[in-house]
C-alpha positions as a printed Julia matrix, in Angstrom:
315×3 Matrix{Float64}:
   71.22   -1.44  -25.7
   70.52    0.96  -28.5
   70.69    4.68  -27.92
   67.74    6.78  -29.11
   68.29    9.96  -31.11
   66.02   12.96  -30.7
   66.12   16.15  -32.74
   65.21   19.36  -30.92
   64.32   22.58  -32.68
   66.44   25.35  -31.14
   64.99   28.21  -33.2
   67.95   28.75  -35.52
   68.44   25.11  -36.31
   68.07   21.61  -35.03
   70.21   19.92  -32.38
   70.71   16.21  -32.03
   70.3    14.86  -28.5
   71.07   11.41  -27.22
   68.46   10.0   -24.85
   68.74    7.14  -22.39
   69.09    3.76  -24.02
   65.97    1.58  -24.17
   66.17   -1.61  -22.13
   66.04   -4.74  -24.19
   65.65   -8.36  -23.3
   63.49   -7.73  -20.2
   60.55  -10.12  -19.6
   57.12   -8.86  -20.55
   54.97   -8.2   -17.47
   51.58   -9.92  -17.77
   48.53   -8.19  -16.26
   47.23   -9.52  -12.95
   45.03  -12.53  -13.86
   43.0   -12.27  -10.66
   39.59  -10.61  -10.71
   37.05  -10.15  -13.46
   37.41   -8.01  -16.52
   35.45   -4.74  -16.62
   31.9    -5.28  -17.81
   31.59   -8.96  -16.85
   29.37   -8.19  -13.82
   29.61  -11.63  -12.26
   26.98  -12.29   -9.56
   27.9   -15.87   -8.61
   28.16  -16.47   -4.83
   31.54  -17.84   -3.73
   33.36  -16.8    -6.92
   37.1   -16.34   -6.3
   37.45  -13.55   -8.84
   34.48  -11.76   -7.26
   36.18  -12.05   -3.87
   39.31  -10.44   -5.34
   37.2    -7.63   -6.86
   35.45   -7.06   -3.53
   38.73   -6.91   -1.61
   40.21   -4.48   -4.12
   37.03   -2.4    -3.85
   37.3    -2.34   -0.05
   40.85   -1.04   -0.08
   39.92    1.51   -2.73
   37.06    2.64   -0.46
   39.47    2.88    2.47
   41.71    5.18    0.47
   38.79    7.32   -0.66
   37.43    7.64    2.89
   40.8     8.73    4.24
   41.19   11.16    1.35
   37.76   12.67    2.04
   38.55   13.35    5.69
   37.78   10.19    7.64
   39.95    9.96   10.75
   40.31    6.2    10.56
   39.33    3.46    8.11
   40.17   -0.23    8.38
   39.25   -3.24    6.25
   37.78   -6.27    8.06
   38.3    -4.69   11.47
   36.37   -6.33   14.34
   34.03   -4.19   16.4
   32.62   -6.02   19.36
   31.55   -9.47   18.21
   31.06   -8.32   14.6
   33.53   -7.86   11.74
   32.22   -5.54    9.02
   33.83   -5.36    5.61
   35.04   -1.82    6.23
   34.89    0.26    9.4
   35.58    3.98    9.41
   35.34    6.75   11.96
   35.19   10.51   11.85
   34.68   12.42   15.06
   31.98   10.66   17.07
   30.52    8.91   14.0
   31.26    5.22   13.59
   30.15    3.77   10.27
   30.43    0.39    8.61
   30.35   -0.73    4.99
   29.35   -4.2     3.84
   30.34   -5.12    0.28
   28.55   -8.01   -1.44
   28.9    -8.75   -5.15
   26.23  -11.5    -5.07
   22.46  -11.04   -4.61
   21.64  -10.02   -1.04
   19.28  -11.94    1.24
   17.1    -9.23    2.77
   16.54  -11.02    6.09
   20.25  -11.67    6.59
   21.16   -8.09    5.66
   18.65   -6.58    8.09
   19.78   -8.91   10.88
   23.42   -8.1    10.16
   22.64   -4.37   10.21
   20.85   -4.71   13.55
   23.81   -6.56   15.06
   26.27   -3.9    13.89
   24.13   -1.15   15.35
   23.86   -3.11   18.59
   27.67   -2.99   19.01
   27.82    0.78   18.52
   27.87    1.37   14.76
   25.88    4.5    13.9
   25.39    3.96   10.16
   25.62    0.85    7.98
   25.96    0.97    4.19
   25.49   -2.05    1.93
   27.23   -1.94   -1.47
   25.56   -4.64   -3.53
   24.47   -5.42   -7.11
   21.19   -4.01   -8.47
   18.01   -5.8    -7.43
   14.79   -5.55   -5.47
   16.74   -5.87   -2.21
   18.37   -2.44   -2.61
   15.22   -0.59   -1.5
   14.71   -2.9     1.5
   18.18   -2.6     3.06
   20.28    0.52    3.77
   22.3     0.07    0.61
   23.11    1.31   -2.86
   23.62   -0.72   -6.02
   27.04   -0.7    -7.69
   26.93   -1.38  -11.42
   30.28   -3.17  -11.79
   32.62   -4.31   -9.02
   35.45   -4.64  -11.57
   34.97   -1.2   -13.11
   37.64    0.05  -15.46
   39.93    2.54  -13.74
   38.03    2.09  -10.45
   35.23    4.2   -11.88
   32.59    2.61   -9.66
   29.09    3.94  -10.24
   25.92    3.84   -8.13
   22.91    2.98  -10.31
   20.13    2.6    -7.72
   19.42    3.16   -4.05
   19.69    6.95   -4.28
   16.74    9.3    -3.92
   16.01   12.82   -5.09
   13.19   15.29   -4.58
   10.35   14.87   -7.06
    8.05   17.56   -8.5
    5.67   17.12   -5.56
    8.48   17.48   -3.02
    8.53   13.83   -1.98
   11.61   11.65   -2.35
   11.72    9.39   -5.4
   14.39    7.13   -6.99
   17.18    9.14   -8.56
   17.24    8.88  -12.34
   20.88    9.85  -12.92
   23.72    7.61  -11.76
   26.25    8.81   -9.19
   29.86    7.8    -8.8
   30.89    6.03   -5.62
   33.6     8.68   -5.24
   30.96   11.45   -5.07
   28.77    9.41   -2.74
   31.65    8.8    -0.31
   32.55   12.47   -0.36
   28.99   13.45    0.58
   28.66   10.66    3.14
   31.85   11.56    5.0
   30.68   15.18    5.05
   27.35   13.99    6.55
   25.46   15.4     3.56
   23.66   12.15    2.71
   21.69    9.87    5.01
   19.49    6.81    4.77
   15.76    7.0     5.33
   12.44    5.44    4.38
   10.26    7.16    1.8
    7.3     4.84    2.54
    6.44    1.88    4.76
    8.93   -0.58    3.23
   11.17    1.13    0.65
   14.05    3.4     1.59
   17.12    4.97    0.09
   19.99    7.42    0.49
   19.42   11.1    -0.19
   20.92   14.44    0.64
   19.92   16.23    3.82
   18.14   18.94    1.8
   16.12   16.26   -0.01
   15.06   14.71    3.3
   14.17   18.16    4.66
   11.98   18.82    1.63
   10.52   15.31    1.85
    9.74   15.78    5.56
    8.25   19.23    4.98
    6.05   17.88    2.18
    4.99   14.92    4.32
    4.16   17.3     7.18
    2.0    19.37    4.82
    0.31   16.22    3.52
   -0.27   15.0     7.09
   -1.73   18.38    8.07
   -4.01   18.31    5.03
   -5.06   14.75    5.77
   -5.65   15.68    9.42
   -7.92   18.54    8.32
   -9.69   16.24    5.9
  -10.09   13.73    8.73
  -11.59   16.43   10.97
  -13.96   17.41    8.17
  -14.88   13.78    7.6
  -15.47   13.27   11.32
  -17.69   16.37   11.4
  -19.59   15.14    8.36
  -19.83   11.69    9.96
  -21.2    13.19   13.19
  -23.78   15.18   11.23
  -24.66   12.1     9.21
  -25.04   10.06   12.4
  -27.3    12.75   13.91
  -29.37   12.84   10.74
  -29.49    9.04   10.79
  -30.68    9.05   14.41
  -33.37   11.61   13.54
  -34.43    9.56   10.56
  -34.43    6.45   12.73
  -36.72    8.17   15.22
  -39.03    9.24   12.41
  -38.99    5.75   10.99
  -39.75    4.35   14.46
  -42.71    6.69   14.8
  -43.91    5.83   11.32
  -43.52    2.14   12.06
  -45.55    2.6    15.24
  -48.22    4.43   13.28
  -48.1     1.76   10.62
  -48.55   -0.94   13.26
  -51.52    0.95   14.69
  -52.91    1.41   11.19
  -52.47   -2.3    10.52
  -54.2    -3.06   13.82
  -57.07   -0.7    12.9
  -57.21   -2.28    9.45
  -57.46   -5.71   11.04
  -60.24   -4.45   13.32
  -62.03   -2.97   10.3
  -61.65   -6.25    8.44
  -63.11   -8.08   11.44
  -66.0    -5.6    11.59
  -66.55   -5.99    7.84
  -66.61   -9.75    8.22
  -69.11   -9.44   11.07
  -71.26   -7.06    9.03
  -71.09   -9.47    6.13
  -72.16  -12.3     8.43
  -75.02  -10.18    9.8
  -76.0    -9.24    6.26
  -76.11  -12.9     5.25
  -78.18  -13.75    8.36
  -80.52  -10.81    7.67
  -80.93  -11.85    4.05
  -81.67  -15.41    5.16
  -84.24  -14.21    7.69
  -85.82  -11.89    5.14
  -86.09  -14.76    2.67
  -87.62  -16.98    5.36
  -90.14  -14.28    6.32
  -91.03  -13.76    2.67
  -91.58  -17.47    2.19
  -93.73  -17.64    5.31
  -95.73  -14.62    4.14
  -96.28  -16.27    0.78
  -97.35  -19.47    2.51
  -99.81  -17.56    4.73
 -101.26  -15.87    1.67
 -101.71  -19.24   -0.02
 -103.39  -20.68    3.06
 -105.7   -17.68    3.22
 -106.7   -18.2    -0.4
 -107.28  -21.88    0.22
 -109.39  -21.06    3.29
 -111.48  -18.56    1.35
 -112.0   -21.06   -1.46
 -113.0   -23.72    1.05
 -115.49  -21.33    2.69
 -116.98  -20.54   -0.7
 -117.34  -24.24   -1.46
 -119.03  -24.82    1.88
 -121.37  -21.88    1.33
 -122.16  -23.22   -2.12
 -122.97  -26.66   -0.73
 -125.17  -25.15    2.0
 -126.98  -22.98   -0.52
 -127.51  -25.93   -2.83
 -128.89  -28.0    -0.01
 -131.3   -25.3     0.98
 -132.48  -24.88   -2.59
 -133.02  -28.58   -3.07
 -135.22  -28.78   -0.03
């Protein structure tokens, strides 16, 4: 072993100190080969390195929960017929954490959550990779399960109050350390911001979200009352118009009936006019014939008189 020399400035001069000898000939310690390297972000189901990362993450979470004030925290501890990844308790609260480094099946996650709640778990948190499933299960998305220095960060699944007061996805990332601190202190909770999508937000955010929703519901209720009033008035006006239309239709039917009667009378008058014209023409023809016969009779009488006169003269 070689001794190391170190010079120390004593103010008036320098002193030579001998430090502990450096060890030599010791084997070089290789880093633990298990687990992924930071930044790999493996999402393969059944990966052995991912399993190692998840287990390390669970025990890190256990330490953080105990440090933040949890009374008890155990990894893979059975509760009833279920065995969550991490079970912790503080006071009367019993919470469970499920860690999954692979994509989450929404149906399985919801069924698993329901089973845990059925055995007495109050809150269930899913720590999973980013994806569409984060908004459909009570979970948050962890960026890297093999983060350097255990600096795990939550990139989605968190909500914040928007400009209109309603909860919206949080834009800035949050560390898992901060999230666990707020969760143990009961300052964050899971809730649904619409019919299908949910997320984790602070209690103040949910209060503001609820207050805004209550105001929106009150406004919509008033609008509904106004619409119902307008609908009732419109229905009354429609009934009045329907009555008027019914009366007008009745009058129109009567007018059509009168028009038909007038048409029938016109047709009869036309028939009578044709018969009258025919009779007039017949009478005129007969009158002309009588006049002709009268002329013929007069001419015949004149001829007879002429013959009689001629006979008398010839005698």
